[in-house]
Amino acid sequence: MNEMKKRTAQIARKTNETDIALTFSVDGAGESRQDSGVPFLDHMLDLFTKHGHFDLTVKAKGDIEIDYHHTVEDIGICLGQTLREALGDKKGIKRYGNAFVPMDDALAQVVIDISNRPHLEYRAVYPSPVVGQFPTELVHEFLWKFALEARINLHVILHYGHNTHHMIEAIFKALGRALDEATAIDPRVKGVPSTKGVL
């Protein structure tokens, strides 16, 4: 793989429920521009982008007058699809990533395998069902659709915490850092990091 080539992808996805334009760069500078209509998700994506050293632009219009579900779900789908496209043949990547992130009272861990076998293991219990107007159940929805479309093995473990905002924030920061590690180019890796010869 040519290391000078920027790994980036973009998508425009329109349904009866959402209209999304998203651009994602693996090799970025932590630049984030979010306008999803879901302020808490915008905040979490800012954190994910900054801590992963990615670039991410999201412009979304959804049926948020009903609820946030479709918008959050579809942004997860779009982000996963752009990650998969941006990584291409995955030659030279580390493949695995692991990050622990504390946020005051909370400690989150995210472990990733860019395996082409989508799976989400999600172990998080929050003291509150909402943060502001954002239902905490949508964190699972976002992460599952992201893992499914990116075709990654994603383990999210919230070890403990008291403040729901802090707990979710720790997860998104850890997601960025673990994905940064997994997508990093390792000069020792020749070809694809799998005995199968393909990911």
PDB file of C-alpha atoms in Angstrom:
ATOM      1  CA  MET A   1       0.000   0.000   0.000  1.00  0.00           C
ATOM      2  CA  ASN A   2       1.197   3.482  -0.812  1.00  0.00           C
ATOM      3  CA  GLU A   3       1.514   5.147   2.601  1.00  0.00           C
ATOM      4  CA  MET A   4       1.288   8.608   1.010  1.00  0.00           C
ATOM      5  CA  LYS A   5      -2.206   7.913  -0.262  1.00  0.00           C
ATOM      6  CA  LYS A   6      -4.801   9.371   2.085  1.00  0.00           C
ATOM      7  CA  ARG A   7      -7.353   6.784   3.097  1.00  0.00           C
ATOM      8  CA  THR A   8     -10.644   8.595   2.700  1.00  0.00           C
ATOM      9  CA  ALA A   9     -14.186   7.965   1.498  1.00  0.00           C
ATOM     10  CA  GLN A  10     -17.479   9.780   1.219  1.00  0.00           C
ATOM     11  CA  ILE A  11     -21.101   8.790   0.958  1.00  0.00           C
ATOM     12  CA  ALA A  12     -24.465  10.367   0.206  1.00  0.00           C
ATOM     13  CA  ARG A  13     -27.379   8.332   1.512  1.00  0.00           C
ATOM     14  CA  LYS A  14     -30.997   9.402   1.149  1.00  0.00           C
ATOM     15  CA  THR A  15     -34.062   7.545   2.403  1.00  0.00           C
ATOM     16  CA  ASN A  16     -37.590   8.552   3.317  1.00  0.00           C
ATOM     17  CA  GLU A  17     -36.310   9.049   6.871  1.00  0.00           C
ATOM     18  CA  THR A  18     -32.876  10.649   6.486  1.00  0.00           C
ATOM     19  CA  ASP A  19     -30.657  12.537   4.049  1.00  0.00           C
ATOM     20  CA  ILE A  20     -26.975  12.201   4.951  1.00  0.00           C
ATOM     21  CA  ALA A  21     -23.719  13.379   3.398  1.00  0.00           C
ATOM     22  CA  LEU A  22     -20.627  12.079   5.211  1.00  0.00           C
ATOM     23  CA  THR A  23     -16.898  12.218   4.524  1.00  0.00           C
ATOM     24  CA  PHE A  24     -14.389  10.242   6.586  1.00  0.00           C
ATOM     25  CA  SER A  25     -10.589  10.223   6.465  1.00  0.00           C
ATOM     26  CA  VAL A  26      -8.588   7.668   8.426  1.00  0.00           C
ATOM     27  CA  ASP A  27      -5.396   9.699   8.067  1.00  0.00           C
ATOM     28  CA  GLY A  28      -6.618  13.032   9.330  1.00  0.00           C
ATOM     29  CA  ALA A  29      -5.822  15.799  11.786  1.00  0.00           C
ATOM     30  CA  GLY A  30      -8.760  15.456  14.164  1.00  0.00           C
ATOM     31  CA  GLU A  31     -10.895  17.931  12.231  1.00  0.00           C
ATOM     32  CA  SER A  32     -14.620  17.525  12.789  1.00  0.00           C
ATOM     33  CA  ARG A  33     -17.629  19.302  11.309  1.00  0.00           C
ATOM     34  CA  GLN A  34     -20.924  17.894  12.501  1.00  0.00           C
ATOM     35  CA  ASP A  35     -24.470  19.011  11.746  1.00  0.00           C
ATOM     36  CA  SER A  36     -26.729  16.028  12.355  1.00  0.00           C
ATOM     37  CA  GLY A  37     -29.622  17.655  14.182  1.00  0.00           C
ATOM     38  CA  VAL A  38     -28.715  15.494  17.185  1.00  0.00           C
ATOM     39  CA  PRO A  39     -26.469  17.696  19.370  1.00  0.00           C
ATOM     40  CA  PHE A  40     -25.301  14.963  21.748  1.00  0.00           C
ATOM     41  CA  LEU A  41     -24.269  12.722  18.833  1.00  0.00           C
ATOM     42  CA  ASP A  42     -22.406  15.650  17.258  1.00  0.00           C
ATOM     43  CA  HIS A  43     -20.504  16.070  20.537  1.00  0.00           C
ATOM     44  CA  MET A  44     -19.627  12.362  20.681  1.00  0.00           C
ATOM     45  CA  LEU A  45     -18.480  12.311  17.046  1.00  0.00           C
ATOM     46  CA  ASP A  46     -16.284  15.338  17.729  1.00  0.00           C
ATOM     47  CA  LEU A  47     -14.605  13.386  20.534  1.00  0.00           C
ATOM     48  CA  PHE A  48     -14.256  10.242  18.407  1.00  0.00           C
ATOM     49  CA  THR A  49     -12.660  12.247  15.593  1.00  0.00           C
ATOM     50  CA  LYS A  50     -10.266  14.197  17.808  1.00  0.00           C
ATOM     51  CA  HIS A  51      -9.030  11.193  19.757  1.00  0.00           C
ATOM     52  CA  GLY A  52      -8.695   9.031  16.642  1.00  0.00           C
ATOM     53  CA  HIS A  53      -6.850  11.702  14.624  1.00  0.00           C
ATOM     54  CA  PHE A  54      -9.433  11.285  11.856  1.00  0.00           C
ATOM     55  CA  ASP A  55     -11.268  13.876   9.770  1.00  0.00           C
ATOM     56  CA  LEU A  56     -15.055  13.641   9.725  1.00  0.00           C
ATOM     57  CA  THR A  57     -17.764  15.759   8.176  1.00  0.00           C
ATOM     58  CA  VAL A  58     -21.442  14.943   8.713  1.00  0.00           C
ATOM     59  CA  LYS A  59     -24.409  16.820   7.287  1.00  0.00           C
ATOM     60  CA  ALA A  60     -27.712  15.148   8.083  1.00  0.00           C
ATOM     61  CA  LYS A  61     -31.406  15.881   7.967  1.00  0.00           C
ATOM     62  CA  GLY A  62     -33.682  13.341   9.589  1.00  0.00           C
ATOM     63  CA  ASP A  63     -37.120  12.852  11.020  1.00  0.00           C
ATOM     64  CA  ILE A  64     -36.009  14.069  14.445  1.00  0.00           C
ATOM     65  CA  GLU A  65     -39.501  15.406  15.081  1.00  0.00           C
ATOM     66  CA  ILE A  66     -40.412  11.730  15.595  1.00  0.00           C
ATOM     67  CA  ASP A  67     -37.245  10.806  17.498  1.00  0.00           C
ATOM     68  CA  TYR A  68     -33.476  10.538  16.993  1.00  0.00           C
ATOM     69  CA  HIS A  69     -33.436   6.822  16.147  1.00  0.00           C
ATOM     70  CA  HIS A  70     -33.306   6.896  12.339  1.00  0.00           C
ATOM     71  CA  THR A  71     -30.731   9.690  12.189  1.00  0.00           C
ATOM     72  CA  VAL A  72     -28.372   8.052  14.693  1.00  0.00           C
ATOM     73  CA  GLU A  73     -28.756   4.627  13.075  1.00  0.00           C
ATOM     74  CA  ASP A  74     -28.158   5.909   9.543  1.00  0.00           C
ATOM     75  CA  ILE A  75     -25.097   7.943  10.525  1.00  0.00           C
ATOM     76  CA  GLY A  76     -23.682   4.753  12.052  1.00  0.00           C
ATOM     77  CA  ILE A  77     -24.351   2.964   8.758  1.00  0.00           C
ATOM     78  CA  CYS A  78     -22.676   5.714   6.715  1.00  0.00           C
ATOM     79  CA  LEU A  79     -19.638   5.933   8.986  1.00  0.00           C
ATOM     80  CA  GLY A  80     -19.152   2.178   8.841  1.00  0.00           C
ATOM     81  CA  GLN A  81     -19.419   2.077   5.060  1.00  0.00           C
ATOM     82  CA  THR A  82     -16.921   4.913   4.600  1.00  0.00           C
ATOM     83  CA  LEU A  83     -14.442   3.311   7.014  1.00  0.00           C
ATOM     84  CA  ARG A  84     -14.594   0.046   5.101  1.00  0.00           C
ATOM     85  CA  GLU A  85     -14.129   1.806   1.777  1.00  0.00           C
ATOM     86  CA  ALA A  86     -11.320   4.026   3.043  1.00  0.00           C
ATOM     87  CA  LEU A  87      -9.314   1.047   4.329  1.00  0.00           C
ATOM     88  CA  GLY A  88      -9.388  -0.643   0.923  1.00  0.00           C
ATOM     89  CA  ASP A  89      -7.478  -3.947   0.887  1.00  0.00           C
ATOM     90  CA  LYS A  90      -6.246  -3.324   4.472  1.00  0.00           C
ATOM     91  CA  LYS A  91      -2.649  -4.124   3.575  1.00  0.00           C
ATOM     92  CA  GLY A  92      -0.135  -3.044   6.185  1.00  0.00           C
ATOM     93  CA  ILE A  93      -2.600  -2.220   8.980  1.00  0.00           C
ATOM     94  CA  LYS A  94      -2.100  -3.331  12.568  1.00  0.00           C
ATOM     95  CA  ARG A  95      -5.638  -4.774  12.508  1.00  0.00           C
ATOM     96  CA  TYR A  96      -6.123  -4.871  16.300  1.00  0.00           C
ATOM     97  CA  GLY A  97      -6.670  -1.950  18.642  1.00  0.00           C
ATOM     98  CA  ASN A  98      -7.355  -1.613  22.358  1.00  0.00           C
ATOM     99  CA  ALA A  99      -7.955   1.522  24.424  1.00  0.00           C
ATOM    100  CA  PHE A 100      -8.883   2.268  28.012  1.00  0.00           C
ATOM    101  CA  VAL A 101     -10.180   5.782  28.615  1.00  0.00           C
ATOM    102  CA  PRO A 102     -11.121   7.280  31.984  1.00  0.00           C
ATOM    103  CA  MET A 103     -13.531  10.195  32.172  1.00  0.00           C
ATOM    104  CA  ASP A 104     -13.722  11.381  35.763  1.00  0.00           C
ATOM    105  CA  ASP A 105     -15.856   8.673  37.460  1.00  0.00           C
ATOM    106  CA  ALA A 106     -16.144   6.471  34.352  1.00  0.00           C
ATOM    107  CA  LEU A 107     -13.801   3.946  32.762  1.00  0.00           C
ATOM    108  CA  ALA A 108     -14.461   2.542  29.295  1.00  0.00           C
ATOM    109  CA  GLN A 109     -12.589   0.019  27.187  1.00  0.00           C
ATOM    110  CA  VAL A 110     -12.918  -0.568  23.447  1.00  0.00           C
ATOM    111  CA  VAL A 111     -11.242  -3.452  21.625  1.00  0.00           C
ATOM    112  CA  ILE A 112     -11.327  -3.737  17.830  1.00  0.00           C
ATOM    113  CA  ASP A 113     -10.412  -6.354  15.253  1.00  0.00           C
ATOM    114  CA  ILE A 114     -10.698  -5.203  11.638  1.00  0.00           C
ATOM    115  CA  SER A 115     -11.616  -8.751  10.731  1.00  0.00           C
ATOM    116  CA  ASN A 116     -14.288  -8.556   8.001  1.00  0.00           C
ATOM    117  CA  ARG A 117     -16.488 -10.424  10.503  1.00  0.00           C
ATOM    118  CA  PRO A 118     -18.954  -7.947  12.001  1.00  0.00           C
ATOM    119  CA  HIS A 119     -19.801  -8.382  15.657  1.00  0.00           C
ATOM    120  CA  LEU A 120     -20.655  -6.070  18.533  1.00  0.00           C
ATOM    121  CA  GLU A 121     -20.168  -7.114  22.142  1.00  0.00           C
ATOM    122  CA  TYR A 122     -21.646  -4.289  24.199  1.00  0.00           C
ATOM    123  CA  ARG A 123     -21.506  -4.303  27.975  1.00  0.00           C
ATOM    124  CA  ALA A 124     -22.747  -1.000  29.323  1.00  0.00           C
ATOM    125  CA  VAL A 125     -25.368  -0.098  31.895  1.00  0.00           C
ATOM    126  CA  TYR A 126     -26.208   3.543  32.537  1.00  0.00           C
ATOM    127  CA  PRO A 127     -27.811   5.142  35.594  1.00  0.00           C
ATOM    128  CA  SER A 128     -30.031   7.318  33.380  1.00  0.00           C
ATOM    129  CA  PRO A 129     -32.048   6.363  30.269  1.00  0.00           C
ATOM    130  CA  VAL A 130     -31.386   9.768  28.666  1.00  0.00           C
ATOM    131  CA  VAL A 131     -28.688  12.438  28.449  1.00  0.00           C
ATOM    132  CA  GLY A 132     -30.544  15.666  27.828  1.00  0.00           C
ATOM    133  CA  GLN A 133     -32.920  14.596  25.028  1.00  0.00           C
ATOM    134  CA  PHE A 134     -30.688  11.728  23.836  1.00  0.00           C
ATOM    135  CA  PRO A 135     -31.818   8.166  24.695  1.00  0.00           C
ATOM    136  CA  THR A 136     -28.869   6.093  25.890  1.00  0.00           C
ATOM    137  CA  GLU A 137     -30.184   3.014  24.037  1.00  0.00           C
ATOM    138  CA  LEU A 138     -29.133   4.741  20.799  1.00  0.00           C
ATOM    139  CA  VAL A 139     -25.461   4.307  21.721  1.00  0.00           C
ATOM    140  CA  HIS A 140     -25.890   0.569  21.138  1.00  0.00           C
ATOM    141  CA  GLU A 141     -27.832   1.211  17.922  1.00  0.00           C
ATOM    142  CA  PHE A 142     -25.087   3.463  16.556  1.00  0.00           C
ATOM    143  CA  LEU A 143     -22.228   1.128  17.489  1.00  0.00           C
ATOM    144  CA  TRP A 144     -23.966  -1.973  16.125  1.00  0.00           C
ATOM    145  CA  LYS A 145     -24.709  -0.409  12.749  1.00  0.00           C
ATOM    146  CA  PHE A 146     -21.177   1.013  12.594  1.00  0.00           C
ATOM    147  CA  ALA A 147     -19.605  -2.385  13.327  1.00  0.00           C
ATOM    148  CA  LEU A 148     -21.943  -4.164  10.918  1.00  0.00           C
ATOM    149  CA  GLU A 149     -21.257  -1.878   7.964  1.00  0.00           C
ATOM    150  CA  ALA A 150     -17.528  -1.513   8.661  1.00  0.00           C
ATOM    151  CA  ARG A 151     -17.366  -5.305   9.103  1.00  0.00           C
ATOM    152  CA  ILE A 152     -15.328  -5.039  12.269  1.00  0.00           C
ATOM    153  CA  ASN A 153     -15.332  -6.981  15.522  1.00  0.00           C
ATOM    154  CA  LEU A 154     -16.110  -4.368  18.180  1.00  0.00           C
ATOM    155  CA  HIS A 155     -16.081  -4.970  21.926  1.00  0.00           C
ATOM    156  CA  VAL A 156     -17.259  -2.144  24.174  1.00  0.00           C
ATOM    157  CA  ILE A 157     -16.929  -2.586  27.926  1.00  0.00           C
ATOM    158  CA  LEU A 158     -18.020   0.096  30.343  1.00  0.00           C
ATOM    159  CA  HIS A 159     -16.249  -0.968  33.520  1.00  0.00           C
ATOM    160  CA  TYR A 160     -17.942   1.523  35.831  1.00  0.00           C
ATOM    161  CA  GLY A 161     -19.196   5.064  36.248  1.00  0.00           C
ATOM    162  CA  HIS A 162     -21.813   7.259  37.909  1.00  0.00           C
ATOM    163  CA  ASN A 163     -22.470  10.028  35.389  1.00  0.00           C
ATOM    164  CA  THR A 164     -24.137   8.881  32.174  1.00  0.00           C
ATOM    165  CA  HIS A 165     -22.631  11.670  30.061  1.00  0.00           C
ATOM    166  CA  HIS A 166     -19.135  10.813  31.280  1.00  0.00           C
ATOM    167  CA  MET A 167     -19.699   7.114  30.641  1.00  0.00           C
ATOM    168  CA  ILE A 168     -20.768   7.566  27.012  1.00  0.00           C
ATOM    169  CA  GLU A 169     -18.029  10.137  26.432  1.00  0.00           C
ATOM    170  CA  ALA A 170     -15.409   7.656  27.636  1.00  0.00           C
ATOM    171  CA  ILE A 171     -16.763   5.073  25.174  1.00  0.00           C
ATOM    172  CA  PHE A 172     -16.511   7.387  22.159  1.00  0.00           C
ATOM    173  CA  LYS A 173     -13.024   8.563  23.091  1.00  0.00           C
ATOM    174  CA  ALA A 174     -11.908   4.954  23.511  1.00  0.00           C
ATOM    175  CA  LEU A 175     -13.540   4.054  20.182  1.00  0.00           C
ATOM    176  CA  GLY A 176     -11.487   6.706  18.417  1.00  0.00           C
ATOM    177  CA  ARG A 177      -8.243   5.666  20.072  1.00  0.00           C
ATOM    178  CA  ALA A 178      -8.753   1.932  19.507  1.00  0.00           C
ATOM    179  CA  LEU A 179      -9.681   2.471  15.859  1.00  0.00           C
ATOM    180  CA  ASP A 180      -6.658   4.725  15.374  1.00  0.00           C
ATOM    181  CA  GLU A 181      -4.420   1.924  16.635  1.00  0.00           C
ATOM    182  CA  ALA A 182      -6.121  -0.773  14.545  1.00  0.00           C
ATOM    183  CA  THR A 183      -5.962   1.236  11.308  1.00  0.00           C
ATOM    184  CA  ALA A 184      -2.360   2.407  11.782  1.00  0.00           C
ATOM    185  CA  ILE A 185       0.163   1.295   9.197  1.00  0.00           C
ATOM    186  CA  ASP A 186       2.851  -0.970  10.640  1.00  0.00           C
ATOM    187  CA  PRO A 187       5.936  -1.178   8.408  1.00  0.00           C
ATOM    188  CA  ARG A 188       6.617  -4.677   9.723  1.00  0.00           C
ATOM    189  CA  VAL A 189       3.340  -5.948   8.276  1.00  0.00           C
ATOM    190  CA  LYS A 190       3.776  -7.355   4.792  1.00  0.00           C
ATOM    191  CA  GLY A 191       0.503  -7.566   2.952  1.00  0.00           C
ATOM    192  CA  VAL A 192      -2.640  -8.335   4.925  1.00  0.00           C
ATOM    193  CA  PRO A 193      -2.240  -9.220   8.640  1.00  0.00           C
ATOM    194  CA  SER A 194      -4.002 -12.579   8.408  1.00  0.00           C
ATOM    195  CA  THR A 195      -2.873 -16.152   7.763  1.00  0.00           C
ATOM    196  CA  LYS A 196      -5.867 -16.388   5.438  1.00  0.00           C
ATOM    197  CA  GLY A 197      -4.256 -13.811   3.144  1.00  0.00           C
ATOM    198  CA  VAL A 198      -7.365 -11.657   3.065  1.00  0.00           C
ATOM    199  CA  LEU A 199      -9.441  -9.536   5.424  1.00  0.00           C
TER     200      LEU A 199
END
